[in-house]
Amino acid sequence: MVLVSIVPFRPRRILFLVAAFSALSIATCFADSLLVTAKKTPYDHQMARIQPVLNAPTSLHSVLPLSLVNQWIGELRAIPYSYSREWKTPSEVAHAPAADCKGKAVALYQRMRENGARNLRLVIGRRTPVSRCTHTWIEWTSASVTFVLDPTINWVAQAVNEIPENSYVPYYAFAGSRKYRAAAATPLYARL
């Protein structure tokens, strides 16, 4: 004789399933990618030259106008592009006839830190999921708005909602002496 239960699932299992589905649906709605603290990255040796820039203390906190940040982005964007295997310091970028994404992003990072910007992350990843090479940009959160600052591609800062879908796929991020890796290779800004 086979006994068949009228209730195929126990109430605890139903509650567990509802909680699991809710958690999974909410997890895809987070705006930022999940950055996990990392002890080491594949870029540590290369970044030794710019570590003093990343670790430099921030000046007194001040409200940094977006118009000033956009001016700096425009100045760096105007520098012709030329790839370099090594990370250039901001001084080298200022005196060179050309710079790549790494040098431009580090120069902008330094200028913003010197002027009191906080919540900055230097990010290494891909511009798009199908990009052949890695790319470097800055992520800045100010007044509850997160901006992507890319002085190689863009002339001004872009807020999260201005970024095309599937753009800026992070691999690693650096904030001062802290290092992070992206938990999954998903776009930096997920769409709702």
Coordinates of C-alpha atoms in Angstrom, one line a residue:
M1 CA 0.0 0.0 0.0
V2 CA 1.3 3.4 -1.0
L3 CA 0.3 6.4 1.1
V4 CA -0.1 9.7 -0.7
S5 CA -0.1 12.9 1.3
I6 CA -2.6 15.6 0.5
V7 CA 0.0 18.2 1.3
P8 CA 3.1 17.5 -0.9
F9 CA 5.3 20.1 0.9
R10 CA 5.7 20.7 4.6
P11 CA 5.1 24.3 5.7
R12 CA 8.8 24.7 6.6
R13 CA 9.9 23.7 3.1
I14 CA 7.4 26.1 1.6
L15 CA 8.7 28.9 3.8
F16 CA 12.3 28.0 2.8
L17 CA 11.5 28.0 -0.9
V18 CA 9.7 31.4 -0.6
A19 CA 12.7 32.9 1.2
A20 CA 15.2 31.4 -1.3
F21 CA 13.3 32.8 -4.3
S22 CA 12.9 36.2 -2.6
A23 CA 16.7 36.4 -1.8
L24 CA 17.6 35.4 -5.4
S25 CA 15.3 38.0 -7.0
I26 CA 16.6 40.8 -4.7
A27 CA 20.2 39.9 -5.3
T28 CA 20.0 40.7 -9.0
C29 CA 18.7 44.2 -8.1
F30 CA 21.8 45.5 -6.4
A31 CA 23.3 48.5 -8.3
D32 CA 26.9 47.8 -7.7
S33 CA 28.8 44.6 -8.3
L34 CA 29.8 42.6 -5.3
L35 CA 33.4 43.5 -4.4
V36 CA 35.1 41.0 -2.1
T37 CA 38.2 41.9 -0.1
A38 CA 41.3 40.3 -1.7
K39 CA 44.7 39.8 -0.2
K40 CA 46.4 39.6 -3.6
T41 CA 45.6 40.4 -7.2
P42 CA 47.4 39.6 -10.4
Y43 CA 48.1 43.3 -10.7
D44 CA 50.0 43.8 -7.4
H45 CA 53.5 43.7 -8.9
Q46 CA 52.6 46.1 -11.8
M47 CA 50.9 48.5 -9.4
A48 CA 54.0 49.0 -7.2
R49 CA 54.9 52.2 -9.1
I50 CA 51.5 53.8 -8.3
Q51 CA 50.9 52.4 -4.8
P52 CA 52.1 55.7 -3.2
V53 CA 49.4 57.5 -5.2
L54 CA 46.7 55.1 -4.0
N55 CA 47.9 55.2 -0.4
A56 CA 48.3 59.0 -0.2
P57 CA 46.2 60.6 2.5
T58 CA 43.1 62.5 1.4
S59 CA 43.1 66.2 2.1
L60 CA 40.4 67.6 4.3
H61 CA 37.0 66.4 3.2
S62 CA 35.2 68.9 1.0
V63 CA 32.4 68.9 -1.4
L64 CA 33.9 68.4 -4.8
P65 CA 31.8 70.0 -7.5
L66 CA 31.0 67.6 -10.4
S67 CA 31.8 70.5 -12.8
L68 CA 35.4 70.5 -11.6
V69 CA 35.7 66.8 -11.9
N70 CA 34.3 67.0 -15.4
Q71 CA 36.9 69.6 -16.2
W72 CA 39.7 67.3 -15.1
I73 CA 38.2 64.4 -17.0
G74 CA 38.1 66.6 -20.1
E75 CA 41.7 67.7 -19.7
L76 CA 42.9 64.0 -19.4
R77 CA 40.6 62.9 -22.2
A78 CA 42.3 65.5 -24.5
I79 CA 45.7 63.7 -24.0
P80 CA 46.3 61.4 -27.0
Y81 CA 46.1 57.7 -26.2
S82 CA 49.2 55.5 -26.3
Y83 CA 49.4 52.1 -24.6
S84 CA 52.1 51.6 -22.0
R85 CA 53.0 48.2 -20.5
E86 CA 53.9 49.8 -17.1
W87 CA 51.7 52.0 -14.9
K88 CA 52.6 55.6 -15.3
T89 CA 52.6 58.0 -12.4
P90 CA 50.6 61.2 -12.5
S91 CA 53.8 63.2 -12.9
E92 CA 54.8 61.0 -15.9
V93 CA 51.4 61.4 -17.5
A94 CA 51.6 65.2 -17.0
H95 CA 54.9 65.4 -18.9
A96 CA 54.3 62.8 -21.6
P97 CA 52.8 63.5 -25.0
A98 CA 50.4 60.6 -24.6
A99 CA 49.0 58.2 -22.0
D100 CA 46.8 55.1 -21.7
C101 CA 43.7 54.4 -19.6
K102 CA 45.8 53.3 -16.6
G103 CA 47.8 56.5 -16.5
K104 CA 44.8 58.8 -17.0
A105 CA 42.8 57.0 -14.4
V106 CA 45.6 57.2 -11.8
A107 CA 46.2 60.9 -12.6
L108 CA 42.5 61.6 -12.0
Y109 CA 42.5 59.5 -8.8
Q110 CA 45.3 61.5 -7.4
R111 CA 43.8 64.9 -8.3
M112 CA 40.5 63.9 -6.7
R113 CA 42.2 62.6 -3.5
E114 CA 44.2 65.8 -3.3
N115 CA 41.0 67.8 -3.4
G116 CA 39.2 65.8 -0.7
A117 CA 37.2 63.2 -2.7
R118 CA 36.3 60.1 -0.8
N119 CA 34.7 56.8 -1.8
L120 CA 37.0 56.4 -4.8
R121 CA 37.9 53.1 -6.4
L122 CA 40.4 52.5 -9.2
V123 CA 38.8 49.7 -11.2
I124 CA 40.4 47.2 -13.6
G125 CA 38.1 45.2 -15.8
R126 CA 36.7 45.2 -19.3
R127 CA 34.9 48.1 -21.0
T128 CA 32.4 45.6 -22.5
P129 CA 32.1 41.9 -21.9
V130 CA 33.5 41.2 -25.4
S131 CA 36.5 43.7 -25.1
R132 CA 39.8 42.0 -26.0
C133 CA 41.8 44.0 -23.5
T134 CA 41.4 45.1 -20.0
H135 CA 40.5 48.7 -19.2
T136 CA 41.0 51.0 -16.2
W137 CA 38.5 53.6 -14.8
I138 CA 37.4 55.2 -11.5
E139 CA 34.2 54.7 -9.6
W140 CA 33.2 57.5 -7.3
T141 CA 30.3 57.7 -4.9
S142 CA 29.3 61.2 -3.9
A143 CA 26.1 62.3 -2.3
S144 CA 24.5 58.8 -2.8
V145 CA 25.2 58.9 -6.5
T146 CA 27.8 56.5 -8.0
F147 CA 29.7 57.8 -11.1
V148 CA 32.0 56.1 -13.6
L149 CA 34.9 58.4 -14.4
D150 CA 36.6 57.2 -17.5
P151 CA 39.0 59.9 -18.9
T152 CA 40.0 57.7 -21.8
I153 CA 36.6 57.2 -23.3
N154 CA 34.3 59.9 -21.9
W155 CA 34.5 63.6 -21.6
V156 CA 32.4 63.8 -18.4
A157 CA 31.4 61.7 -15.5
Q158 CA 28.5 59.3 -16.0
A159 CA 26.0 58.4 -13.4
V160 CA 24.9 54.8 -13.0
N161 CA 21.7 55.3 -14.9
E162 CA 23.5 56.9 -17.8
I163 CA 25.8 53.8 -18.4
P164 CA 24.8 51.5 -21.3
E165 CA 23.8 48.0 -20.3
N166 CA 26.7 45.5 -20.2
S167 CA 29.4 48.2 -19.8
Y168 CA 32.2 48.3 -17.4
V169 CA 32.7 44.8 -16.2
P170 CA 35.0 44.9 -13.1
Y171 CA 37.7 42.3 -12.2
Y172 CA 39.6 44.2 -9.5
A173 CA 39.3 47.4 -7.6
F174 CA 41.7 49.4 -5.4
A175 CA 40.8 51.9 -2.8
G176 CA 43.8 53.2 -0.9
S177 CA 45.6 50.2 0.5
R178 CA 42.5 48.0 0.1
K179 CA 42.2 45.5 -2.7
Y180 CA 39.0 43.9 -4.0
R181 CA 38.0 41.4 -6.6
A182 CA 34.7 41.3 -8.3
A183 CA 32.6 38.3 -7.0
A184 CA 31.3 37.5 -10.5
A185 CA 32.1 38.7 -14.0
T186 CA 28.9 40.7 -14.3
P187 CA 28.4 44.3 -15.5
L188 CA 29.4 46.9 -12.9
Y189 CA 25.9 48.2 -12.9
A190 CA 23.0 45.7 -13.2
R191 CA 19.8 47.0 -14.6
L192 CA 16.5 46.5 -12.8

